[in-house]
Amino acid sequence: MTWQDFPKIELHLHHEGAAPPEFIRRLAQEKSVNLSGIFDDSGSYAFDDFPDFLRVYEAAASVLGSPDDYARLTAEILARLAGHGVIYAETFVSPDFCGGGDVSAWREYLHAMTEAAAQAEAAHGIVWRGVVTCVRHFGPYRSRAAARCAAETAGQGIVGFGMGGNETMGRQGDFAWAFDCAREAGLGLTTHAGEFCGADSVRQALDDLRVDRIGHGVRVVEDPALMDRLAASGVVLELCPGSNLALGLYPDMRAHPIDRLRRAGVRVTVNTDDPPFFHTTMTDEFAALELAFGWGEEDFADITSTALRAAFCDDVTRDTLKERLAAGHPALAARFSPDRMKTDVFNPDLLR
Ligand code: HPA
Ligand code: ZN
């Protein structure tokens, strides 16, 4: 068995960032849009650094102009994920790209995505949920419209609210209104922090936005006391090691802090962020972690169990997923055996 077949859960994946370059090129051709500036000679996305990545990302996203485009993209993404053993995926979807923050336009985009997801579930067994994200560099004002969209569609395929975009713009607390609105609507909360900004941005995420999960958060290792606090809090990190390597945070996988974080008791999950941009897949991530740290089936069962608990879906869905994970691999069956669960020091109050 290769890691490809190991049943997986993915929690940190940007919807547009999962669009293969061929998909975007085809759409651009259909619409007679010239996007040649964002691809290299081999047809891959071309960017120099994180701000440039965001530019290329937004140029690619600009050809996704209708609910039907998002339906096609959703079908493409979920088929690909299912091919890597993913049985449940949460993707980041931005009303900013889907109707410009207008609630009724957003409803149409979301409807198209949920219909495509239902078809993907019937065809491939993969379950999809959306986490509405605001875009940090679009500012706090637009984050409020995104949060209103999220609150209005909570429970209709939408299970969480988060923030992506350029982490160096403003402070986490500038977006507190949006996160409070989403919390009030019963949504799970996550924000990008501790990727391009230091440990203090993780502290801000905990104190000012009171999130359940943090996107990346790797730079918390720069502050051991905060790392202990994070471990005790039960807040889960959505780690994306391949993304961090592609954007130059670490020279190689052995230098990535994922293993250190896990040993310090921080709850970590493994994700791909924007897989075609970073030339990765969930299978690649697992294989690279095995190679760098010797992680095996037990480790990945543990990581998958953490992801299952941290998923923002309802508990009925979670229980169904647990059964499917247990049926899908002996290490997962052992991880979820009644004996093992009894000895598990898991405080549900700390997690959603
Ligand atoms: N990081 C932050 N913001 C983003 C990303 C990402 O990888 N992709 C799209 N928006
Ligand atoms: Zn991300």
PDB file of C-alpha atoms and ligand atoms in Angstrom, residues 12-14 50 53 92 163-165 192 195 215-216 238 240 243 272-274 278, ligand 2:
ATOM      1  CA  HIS A  12      -6.515  23.635   4.730  1.00  0.00           C
ATOM      2  CA  LEU A  13      -7.044  24.012   1.017  1.00  0.00           C
ATOM      3  CA  HIS A  14      -7.813  27.207  -0.879  1.00  0.00           C
ATOM      4  CA  PHE A  50       4.575  35.131  -1.402  1.00  0.00           C
ATOM      5  CA  PHE A  53       2.160  34.140  -5.444  1.00  0.00           C
ATOM      6  CA  PHE A  92     -11.539  27.928   1.792  1.00  0.00           C
ATOM      7  CA  MET A 163      -8.910  34.533   6.948  1.00  0.00           C
ATOM      8  CA  GLY A 164      -6.259  34.129   4.251  1.00  0.00           C
ATOM      9  CA  GLY A 165      -4.326  36.630   2.206  1.00  0.00           C
ATOM     10  CA  HIS A 192      -3.629  32.227   8.821  1.00  0.00           C
ATOM     11  CA  GLU A 195       3.611  31.807   8.557  1.00  0.00           C
ATOM     12  CA  GLY A 215      -3.498  28.030   9.396  1.00  0.00           C
ATOM     13  CA  HIS A 216       0.259  27.263   9.517  1.00  0.00           C
ATOM     14  CA  GLU A 238      -3.380  23.250   9.890  1.00  0.00           C
ATOM     15  CA  CYS A 240       1.125  22.683   5.082  1.00  0.00           C
ATOM     16  CA  SER A 243       3.723  24.967   0.913  1.00  0.00           C
ATOM     17  CA  THR A 272      -1.637  21.025   0.933  1.00  0.00           C
ATOM     18  CA  ASP A 273      -2.727  24.731   0.885  1.00  0.00           C
ATOM     19  CA  ASP A 274      -2.579  25.356  -2.899  1.00  0.00           C
ATOM     20  CA  PHE A 278       3.328  24.198  -4.783  1.00  0.00           C
TER      21      PHE A 278
HETATM   22 ZN    ZN B   2      -3.400  28.806   3.240  1.00  0.00          ZN
END
